[in-house]
Amino acid sequence: MEGSIQTLRFRAEEILEELTLDEKIGMIHGNELFRTKGVERLGIPPLTMSDGPCGVRADFQPSQWIPVGNTDDYVTYIPCNSAIAATWNRKLSERAGSVLGSEARGRGKDVILAPGINLKRTPLCGRNFEYYSEDPFLTSQLASEYVKGIQQWDVAACLKHFALNNQESGRLGVDEEIDDDVLNDLYLKVFKDVIDAANPYSVMSAYNKVKGELCSESKFLLNETLREKWGYEGFVVSDWGAVKDTKKAAEAAIDCEMSVRDNFDEYKFANPLKKMIEDGEIDEALIDEKVIHILILMLRLNMLDEDRLIRKDAPYNSFAARADVLDIARESVVLLKNEDNTLPLIRPMIKDKKILVVGENANRTHSNAGGSAEIKALYEITPLMGLKARVGGGTRFDYLRGYASALNVEMEAGGTNWQALSLQNSGGDMADKEKADAELKAYRKKLRQEVLDVCEDYDHVIFVGGLNHDIDSEGVDRADIDLPYEQNELLEALLEKRPDTVVAMIGGGCVDMTRWLSKCKALLYMYYNGMEGGNALAEVIVGDISPSGHLPETFYCKKVDCSGISVGDFGDKELVHYREGFFIGYRHTCKENIPVQFPFGYGLSYSKFEISDISYNSGRQMVKLNLTNTSDIDGSELIQVYRLPDEQVPYFRLVGFEKTYLKSNSTITVEIPVLDETGIGKYAVGINALDLQEVK
């Protein structure tokens, strides 16, 4: 239903007059794990939600975290938000959102719980792979397009987690201590910018506290900021199990309570709320406002009355969706090192050669784990499959595991659903841990030696390692940025014997590679890259495409180089201090001149690019330049614009970027809008974060 918010509200108020208190109560809390209660006599359907953002989650039984087990909930596995951010491509972000919106609509969902837009304050957050970047501008630019892509399918995007959900340890009650200007102008501004640019129809509140209030009960966040200051009329839902106090939540501007338990009538917004209204402790008008927001959402999604006939239908698991996620995956692969032109391994040159592929991540899928981002992927191409399928039978590929995350060979996700335990901050200890650790250490040594014994017998060696969703996962943070599972020991020895080894890392963020980085000639990084990730990585390795991904975050040398850890505070505690203020990520490392493995915005290409004739039009707030591809290889390049530090803004700040595809040996003129509130600062431009040129 199209129309102004006033028109939608008027219609919602008309429907509200016909509702009983019991019907209103049923609409504002879960009646199933992912569904509210409808009002059949008035044609009001339940509101159905599902997790994202890597795809629409599998269907569970209505009141139990047990999968339904049918074959109709396999879906397209979309690159995670960090992978989308690595493309630095607004159009691809919109296409990712469109795939997710189409699949959600095709699966009969009304609200898809995505995207996550919390900033990567530290590299330790277990949920970082669900978030875009450490930079607010890059995050808001890409997330806005993502939201537009989702909502074109009559499905509501849901911004999460509002606000300051920057860690998983202690997330259920940690209080975030932060200066008001940093809160408003950095962390909250990302949400406001996306709301202003894309009008997401829903927002999810976070578990943690801000200013001593749980976010789901916070009048400061929900009433004063979101509703009154920003004028937001969308639907606000709690994170599952985040509401603790009936009266506080009822008085806060949150519209719906969801949880992980099956005692639906005992939810805070169920019988306890009804009793408080009947006893006169809570004004029913507060509940009316919540119901109005739900009805406005339903009207926007064409869920009511005759509008149902015009609500869009959509497919899922389409060929078009798979093409979209392949394009996204291709542009997200980041080339970090390429000494001596080690890459690409061009296919004619490796025909009839022997290639050894090493590493658990070469043969491991990631779609079925990670917390609420887990899905049932229709398929997932691993790097090993991508390489073998891409090159064909003329080249011999052998595989060795090389390292092990655990003693189990299958490497499949466990059968226990973690969700019902997600309202706990820690788990139990492993029985007889010392014995298990000794067995695992011996097993890893055996796997390592198998590789070292044969690696010199091959023409090429490709190592695929990194992280997995045992580490990158909801509900738990990383203790450090070390490369796990004794991969360092393997890589140090392997690179000693085979310095030409191509190393590819997969994960949700920064890992410390300093022990062997100087010995490595070719290094690629790939975030969890969807169902076509293995094909995309293979295409880069064999030179079918030129890599164009750039890091959306800083790759620190050690965790204390991050300001959120060295200057600020982090961890499982009652109070966390954001003492670093505005100086997060590259803003801090640039100010303090801290060496990093690779900086924010870094990424190499097989093509060679140069920029020239740079100028800035202050009236139009536009940087103009010529970009030349001086090589014989077609490719895409990213141009980045930063505001230089000054007295008014004392830190580097990304204010513009543009991704441009360019044929070999050609030149194009590029104009980049500079989105800076003042427009009077000094700016620097570069095709990589290490070679910025000041704009005159």
mmCIF file of N, CA and C in Angstrom, residues 480-573:
data_model
loop_
_atom_site.group_PDB
_atom_site.id
_atom_site.type_symbol
_atom_site.label_atom_id
_atom_site.label_comp_id
_atom_site.label_asym_id
_atom_site.label_seq_id
_atom_site.Cartn_x
_atom_site.Cartn_y
_atom_site.Cartn_z
ATOM 1 N N ASP A 480 41.682 -13.590 20.906
ATOM 2 C CA ASP A 480 42.815 -12.913 20.286
ATOM 3 C C ASP A 480 42.626 -12.953 18.775
ATOM 4 N N ILE A 481 43.610 -12.476 18.032
ATOM 5 C CA ILE A 481 43.529 -12.550 16.569
ATOM 6 C C ILE A 481 44.514 -13.574 16.007
ATOM 7 N N ASP A 482 44.987 -14.469 16.879
ATOM 8 C CA ASP A 482 45.931 -15.494 16.433
ATOM 9 C C ASP A 482 45.287 -16.402 15.392
ATOM 10 N N LEU A 483 46.101 -16.907 14.497
ATOM 11 C CA LEU A 483 45.658 -17.899 13.530
ATOM 12 C C LEU A 483 45.571 -19.244 14.251
ATOM 13 N N PRO A 484 44.400 -19.868 14.320
ATOM 14 C CA PRO A 484 44.217 -21.048 15.179
ATOM 15 C C PRO A 484 44.671 -22.349 14.535
ATOM 16 N N TYR A 485 44.575 -23.394 15.316
ATOM 17 C CA TYR A 485 44.725 -24.791 14.881
ATOM 18 C C TYR A 485 46.143 -25.108 14.394
ATOM 19 N N GLU A 486 47.142 -24.380 14.925
ATOM 20 C CA GLU A 486 48.549 -24.621 14.567
ATOM 21 C C GLU A 486 48.813 -24.411 13.076
ATOM 22 N N GLN A 487 48.042 -23.504 12.481
ATOM 23 C CA GLN A 487 48.295 -23.169 11.077
ATOM 24 C C GLN A 487 49.623 -22.430 10.907
ATOM 25 N N ASN A 488 50.004 -21.641 11.906
ATOM 26 C CA ASN A 488 51.284 -20.932 11.808
ATOM 27 C C ASN A 488 52.445 -21.909 11.682
ATOM 28 N N GLU A 489 52.419 -22.972 12.500
ATOM 29 C CA GLU A 489 53.488 -23.960 12.445
ATOM 30 C C GLU A 489 53.572 -24.605 11.066
ATOM 31 N N LEU A 490 52.409 -24.918 10.503
ATOM 32 C CA LEU A 490 52.390 -25.514 9.169
ATOM 33 C C LEU A 490 52.898 -24.533 8.122
ATOM 34 N N LEU A 491 52.419 -23.295 8.164
ATOM 35 C CA LEU A 491 52.787 -22.326 7.133
ATOM 36 C C LEU A 491 54.256 -21.937 7.209
ATOM 37 N N GLU A 492 54.788 -21.809 8.404
ATOM 38 C CA GLU A 492 56.213 -21.487 8.516
ATOM 39 C C GLU A 492 57.066 -22.573 7.860
ATOM 40 N N ALA A 493 56.742 -23.817 8.140
ATOM 41 C CA ALA A 493 57.508 -24.920 7.562
ATOM 42 C C ALA A 493 57.240 -25.072 6.073
ATOM 43 N N LEU A 494 55.987 -24.908 5.664
ATOM 44 C CA LEU A 494 55.635 -25.062 4.254
ATOM 45 C C LEU A 494 56.286 -23.980 3.400
ATOM 46 N N LEU A 495 56.256 -22.725 3.857
ATOM 47 C CA LEU A 495 56.851 -21.635 3.087
ATOM 48 C C LEU A 495 58.371 -21.719 3.051
ATOM 49 N N GLU A 496 58.945 -22.384 4.020
ATOM 50 C CA GLU A 496 60.391 -22.620 3.992
ATOM 51 C C GLU A 496 60.748 -23.555 2.844
ATOM 52 N N LYS A 497 59.926 -24.551 2.650
ATOM 53 C CA LYS A 497 60.168 -25.508 1.571
ATOM 54 C C LYS A 497 59.624 -25.017 0.237
ATOM 55 N N ARG A 498 58.476 -24.351 0.263
ATOM 56 C CA ARG A 498 57.828 -23.897 -0.955
ATOM 57 C C ARG A 498 57.417 -22.422 -0.806
ATOM 58 N N PRO A 499 58.383 -21.506 -0.993
ATOM 59 C CA PRO A 499 58.061 -20.076 -0.847
ATOM 60 C C PRO A 499 57.065 -19.568 -1.883
ATOM 61 N N ASP A 500 56.828 -20.358 -2.932
ATOM 62 C CA ASP A 500 55.858 -19.961 -3.958
ATOM 63 C C ASP A 500 54.442 -20.424 -3.637
ATOM 64 N N THR A 501 54.231 -20.967 -2.439
ATOM 65 C CA THR A 501 52.894 -21.408 -2.050
ATOM 66 C C THR A 501 51.906 -20.247 -2.105
ATOM 67 N N VAL A 502 50.777 -20.469 -2.750
ATOM 68 C CA VAL A 502 49.693 -19.482 -2.762
ATOM 69 C C VAL A 502 48.878 -19.681 -1.494
ATOM 70 N N VAL A 503 48.783 -18.640 -0.683
ATOM 71 C CA VAL A 503 48.061 -18.720 0.586
ATOM 72 C C VAL A 503 46.744 -17.961 0.459
ATOM 73 N N ALA A 504 45.649 -18.624 0.799
ATOM 74 C CA ALA A 504 44.329 -17.989 0.815
ATOM 75 C C ALA A 504 43.733 -18.170 2.199
ATOM 76 N N MET A 505 43.284 -17.074 2.780
ATOM 77 C CA MET A 505 42.657 -17.101 4.100
ATOM 78 C C MET A 505 41.160 -16.838 3.961
ATOM 79 N N ILE A 506 40.366 -17.580 4.740
ATOM 80 C CA ILE A 506 38.920 -17.392 4.797
ATOM 81 C C ILE A 506 38.549 -17.081 6.238
ATOM 82 N N GLY A 507 37.642 -16.132 6.439
ATOM 83 C CA GLY A 507 37.218 -15.830 7.799
ATOM 84 C C GLY A 507 36.319 -14.622 7.855
ATOM 85 N N GLY A 508 36.051 -14.198 9.092
ATOM 86 C CA GLY A 508 35.176 -13.061 9.313
ATOM 87 C C GLY A 508 35.896 -11.792 9.679
ATOM 88 N N GLY A 509 37.229 -11.819 9.660
ATOM 89 C CA GLY A 509 37.971 -10.615 9.992
ATOM 90 C C GLY A 509 39.449 -10.890 10.148
ATOM 91 N N CYS A 510 40.109 -9.966 10.821
ATOM 92 C CA CYS A 510 41.566 -9.946 10.927
ATOM 93 C C CYS A 510 42.128 -11.179 11.632
ATOM 94 N N VAL A 511 43.218 -11.717 11.091
ATOM 95 C CA VAL A 511 44.023 -12.735 11.768
ATOM 96 C C VAL A 511 45.485 -12.309 11.711
ATOM 97 N N ASP A 512 46.236 -12.679 12.740
ATOM 98 C CA ASP A 512 47.657 -12.336 12.817
ATOM 99 C C ASP A 512 48.455 -13.315 11.961
ATOM 100 N N MET A 513 49.028 -12.787 10.879
ATOM 101 C CA MET A 513 49.824 -13.611 9.961
ATOM 102 C C MET A 513 51.299 -13.229 9.994
ATOM 103 N N THR A 514 51.704 -12.463 11.013
ATOM 104 C CA THR A 514 53.050 -11.864 11.027
ATOM 105 C C THR A 514 54.163 -12.895 11.138
ATOM 106 N N ARG A 515 53.891 -14.068 11.669
ATOM 107 C CA ARG A 515 54.950 -15.060 11.841
ATOM 108 C C ARG A 515 55.520 -15.529 10.509
ATOM 109 N N TRP A 516 54.723 -15.485 9.459
ATOM 110 C CA TRP A 516 55.178 -16.001 8.163
ATOM 111 C C TRP A 516 54.905 -15.043 7.016
ATOM 112 N N LEU A 517 54.355 -13.877 7.301
ATOM 113 C CA LEU A 517 53.904 -12.977 6.239
ATOM 114 C C LEU A 517 55.049 -12.537 5.329
ATOM 115 N N SER A 518 56.210 -12.270 5.892
ATOM 116 C CA SER A 518 57.339 -11.794 5.076
ATOM 117 C C SER A 518 57.854 -12.875 4.129
ATOM 118 N N LYS A 519 57.582 -14.135 4.447
ATOM 119 C CA LYS A 519 58.035 -15.242 3.603
ATOM 120 C C LYS A 519 57.021 -15.608 2.517
ATOM 121 N N CYS A 520 55.838 -15.063 2.628
ATOM 122 C CA CYS A 520 54.756 -15.408 1.713
ATOM 123 C C CYS A 520 54.769 -14.466 0.514
ATOM 124 N N LYS A 521 54.705 -15.006 -0.678
ATOM 125 C CA LYS A 521 54.721 -14.188 -1.894
ATOM 126 C C LYS A 521 53.322 -13.865 -2.407
ATOM 127 N N ALA A 522 52.398 -14.774 -2.232
ATOM 128 C CA ALA A 522 51.042 -14.580 -2.759
ATOM 129 C C ALA A 522 50.042 -14.852 -1.657
ATOM 130 N N LEU A 523 49.213 -13.833 -1.358
ATOM 131 C CA LEU A 523 48.262 -13.952 -0.259
ATOM 132 C C LEU A 523 46.913 -13.378 -0.671
ATOM 133 N N LEU A 524 45.865 -14.159 -0.476
ATOM 134 C CA LEU A 524 44.485 -13.751 -0.752
ATOM 135 C C LEU A 524 43.675 -13.827 0.525
ATOM 136 N N TYR A 525 42.680 -12.937 0.652
ATOM 137 C CA TYR A 525 41.751 -13.029 1.778
ATOM 138 C C TYR A 525 40.330 -13.037 1.233
ATOM 139 N N MET A 526 39.510 -13.931 1.809
ATOM 140 C CA MET A 526 38.120 -14.043 1.389
ATOM 141 C C MET A 526 37.251 -14.214 2.629
ATOM 142 N N TYR A 527 36.285 -13.319 2.794
ATOM 143 C CA TYR A 527 35.290 -13.502 3.844
ATOM 144 C C TYR A 527 34.366 -14.664 3.461
ATOM 145 N N TYR A 528 33.513 -15.081 4.406
ATOM 146 C CA TYR A 528 32.551 -16.151 4.110
ATOM 147 C C TYR A 528 31.711 -15.695 2.919
ATOM 148 N N ASN A 529 31.918 -16.363 1.789
ATOM 149 C CA ASN A 529 31.607 -15.756 0.502
ATOM 150 C C ASN A 529 30.453 -16.407 -0.245
ATOM 151 N N GLY A 530 29.561 -17.023 0.501
ATOM 152 C CA GLY A 530 28.358 -17.525 -0.132
ATOM 153 C C GLY A 530 28.559 -18.823 -0.893
ATOM 154 N N MET A 531 27.500 -19.229 -1.562
ATOM 155 C CA MET A 531 27.476 -20.534 -2.222
ATOM 156 C C MET A 531 28.439 -20.626 -3.397
ATOM 157 N N GLU A 532 28.826 -19.491 -3.974
ATOM 158 C CA GLU A 532 29.740 -19.489 -5.115
ATOM 159 C C GLU A 532 31.154 -19.039 -4.727
ATOM 160 N N GLY A 533 31.441 -18.980 -3.439
ATOM 161 C CA GLY A 533 32.737 -18.485 -2.988
ATOM 162 C C GLY A 533 33.913 -19.276 -3.525
ATOM 163 N N GLY A 534 33.778 -20.600 -3.568
ATOM 164 C CA GLY A 534 34.870 -21.426 -4.077
ATOM 165 C C GLY A 534 35.143 -21.183 -5.541
ATOM 166 N N ASN A 535 34.089 -20.950 -6.313
ATOM 167 C CA ASN A 535 34.279 -20.622 -7.730
ATOM 168 C C ASN A 535 34.968 -19.268 -7.896
ATOM 169 N N ALA A 536 34.543 -18.286 -7.101
ATOM 170 C CA ALA A 536 35.145 -16.954 -7.200
ATOM 171 C C ALA A 536 36.625 -16.995 -6.854
ATOM 172 N N LEU A 537 36.976 -17.702 -5.798
ATOM 173 C CA LEU A 537 38.382 -17.802 -5.408
ATOM 174 C C LEU A 537 39.191 -18.503 -6.494
ATOM 175 N N ALA A 538 38.631 -19.552 -7.072
ATOM 176 C CA ALA A 538 39.320 -20.270 -8.140
ATOM 177 C C ALA A 538 39.540 -19.373 -9.353
ATOM 178 N N GLU A 539 38.532 -18.576 -9.712
ATOM 179 C CA GLU A 539 38.658 -17.684 -10.861
ATOM 180 C C GLU A 539 39.781 -16.673 -10.654
ATOM 181 N N VAL A 540 39.929 -16.188 -9.429
ATOM 182 C CA VAL A 540 41.026 -15.253 -9.143
ATOM 183 C C VAL A 540 42.367 -15.969 -9.227
ATOM 184 N N ILE A 541 42.455 -17.147 -8.646
ATOM 185 C CA ILE A 541 43.731 -17.862 -8.609
ATOM 186 C C ILE A 541 44.213 -18.203 -10.015
ATOM 187 N N VAL A 542 43.308 -18.605 -10.903
ATOM 188 C CA VAL A 542 43.734 -18.999 -12.256
ATOM 189 C C VAL A 542 43.668 -17.834 -13.245
ATOM 190 N N GLY A 543 43.310 -16.642 -12.777
ATOM 191 C CA GLY A 543 43.380 -15.461 -13.632
ATOM 192 C C GLY A 543 42.218 -15.248 -14.564
ATOM 193 N N ASP A 544 41.107 -15.949 -14.339
ATOM 194 C CA ASP A 544 39.924 -15.686 -15.161
ATOM 195 C C ASP A 544 39.366 -14.294 -14.901
ATOM 196 N N ILE A 545 39.550 -13.798 -13.692
ATOM 197 C CA ILE A 545 39.175 -12.421 -13.353
ATOM 198 C C ILE A 545 40.318 -11.778 -12.583
ATOM 199 N N SER A 546 40.378 -10.460 -12.649
ATOM 200 C CA SER A 546 41.362 -9.714 -11.868
ATOM 201 C C SER A 546 40.733 -9.329 -10.538
ATOM 202 N N PRO A 547 41.384 -9.617 -9.419
ATOM 203 C CA PRO A 547 40.783 -9.313 -8.113
ATOM 204 C C PRO A 547 40.576 -7.819 -7.928
ATOM 205 N N SER A 548 39.474 -7.455 -7.250
ATOM 206 C CA SER A 548 39.193 -6.037 -7.033
ATOM 207 C C SER A 548 38.659 -5.748 -5.644
ATOM 208 N N GLY A 549 38.703 -6.740 -4.735
ATOM 209 C CA GLY A 549 38.250 -6.507 -3.372
ATOM 210 C C GLY A 549 39.227 -5.652 -2.590
ATOM 211 N N HIS A 550 38.707 -4.925 -1.618
ATOM 212 C CA HIS A 550 39.519 -4.103 -0.723
ATOM 213 C C HIS A 550 39.042 -4.314 0.706
ATOM 214 N N LEU A 551 39.955 -4.284 1.652
ATOM 215 C CA LEU A 551 39.594 -4.557 3.040
ATOM 216 C C LEU A 551 38.646 -3.489 3.584
ATOM 217 N N PRO A 552 37.558 -3.904 4.226
ATOM 218 C CA PRO A 552 36.668 -2.954 4.879
ATOM 219 C C PRO A 552 37.027 -2.731 6.344
ATOM 220 N N GLU A 553 38.186 -3.207 6.744
ATOM 221 C CA GLU A 553 38.638 -3.078 8.126
ATOM 222 C C GLU A 553 40.161 -3.166 8.164
ATOM 223 N N THR A 554 40.726 -2.727 9.277
ATOM 224 C CA THR A 554 42.167 -2.793 9.480
ATOM 225 C C THR A 554 42.576 -4.203 9.881
ATOM 226 N N PHE A 555 43.642 -4.692 9.285
ATOM 227 C CA PHE A 555 44.243 -5.944 9.715
ATOM 228 C C PHE A 555 45.442 -5.607 10.610
ATOM 229 N N TYR A 556 45.201 -5.650 11.927
ATOM 230 C CA TYR A 556 46.207 -5.285 12.916
ATOM 231 C C TYR A 556 47.293 -6.356 13.011
ATOM 232 N N CYS A 557 48.453 -5.938 13.512
ATOM 233 C CA CYS A 557 49.524 -6.903 13.774
ATOM 234 C C CYS A 557 49.251 -7.680 15.055
ATOM 235 N N LYS A 558 48.697 -7.018 16.041
ATOM 236 C CA LYS A 558 48.313 -7.667 17.285
ATOM 237 C C LYS A 558 47.089 -6.957 17.834
ATOM 238 N N LYS A 559 46.346 -7.633 18.685
ATOM 239 C CA LYS A 559 45.042 -7.110 19.090
ATOM 240 C C LYS A 559 45.148 -5.789 19.843
ATOM 241 N N VAL A 560 46.240 -5.578 20.584
ATOM 242 C CA VAL A 560 46.358 -4.334 21.361
ATOM 243 C C VAL A 560 46.612 -3.125 20.473
ATOM 244 N N ASP A 561 46.853 -3.330 19.186
ATOM 245 C CA ASP A 561 46.970 -2.190 18.262
ATOM 246 C C ASP A 561 45.602 -1.579 17.979
ATOM 247 N N CYS A 562 44.550 -2.281 18.337
ATOM 248 C CA CYS A 562 43.191 -1.781 18.167
ATOM 249 C C CYS A 562 42.837 -0.877 19.343
ATOM 250 N N SER A 563 42.296 0.299 19.060
ATOM 251 C CA SER A 563 42.015 1.270 20.112
ATOM 252 C C SER A 563 40.930 0.797 21.067
ATOM 253 N N GLY A 564 39.983 -0.007 20.580
ATOM 254 C CA GLY A 564 38.936 -0.508 21.453
ATOM 255 C C GLY A 564 39.461 -1.416 22.537
ATOM 256 N N ILE A 565 40.673 -1.914 22.362
ATOM 257 C CA ILE A 565 41.309 -2.789 23.351
ATOM 258 C C ILE A 565 42.395 -2.041 24.115
ATOM 259 N N SER A 566 43.255 -1.306 23.400
ATOM 260 C CA SER A 566 44.388 -0.636 24.045
ATOM 261 C C SER A 566 43.988 0.635 24.776
ATOM 262 N N VAL A 567 43.067 1.398 24.213
ATOM 263 C CA VAL A 567 42.633 2.660 24.811
ATOM 264 C C VAL A 567 41.299 2.483 25.514
ATOM 265 N N GLY A 568 40.413 1.703 24.882
ATOM 266 C CA GLY A 568 39.083 1.497 25.425
ATOM 267 C C GLY A 568 39.007 0.272 26.296
ATOM 268 N N ASP A 569 37.879 -0.398 26.234
ATOM 269 C CA ASP A 569 37.596 -1.515 27.115
ATOM 270 C C ASP A 569 36.786 -2.532 26.326
ATOM 271 N N PHE A 570 36.886 -3.811 26.734
ATOM 272 C CA PHE A 570 36.226 -4.875 25.979
ATOM 273 C C PHE A 570 36.160 -6.110 26.858
ATOM 274 N N GLY A 571 35.109 -6.894 26.707
ATOM 275 C CA GLY A 571 35.086 -8.194 27.358
ATOM 276 C C GLY A 571 33.855 -8.469 28.176
ATOM 277 N N ASP A 572 33.865 -9.611 28.827
ATOM 278 C CA ASP A 572 32.728 -10.096 29.604
ATOM 279 C C ASP A 572 32.758 -9.449 30.979
ATOM 280 N N LYS A 573 32.135 -8.291 31.088
ATOM 281 C CA LYS A 573 32.125 -7.537 32.331
ATOM 282 C C LYS A 573 30.853 -6.711 32.401
#
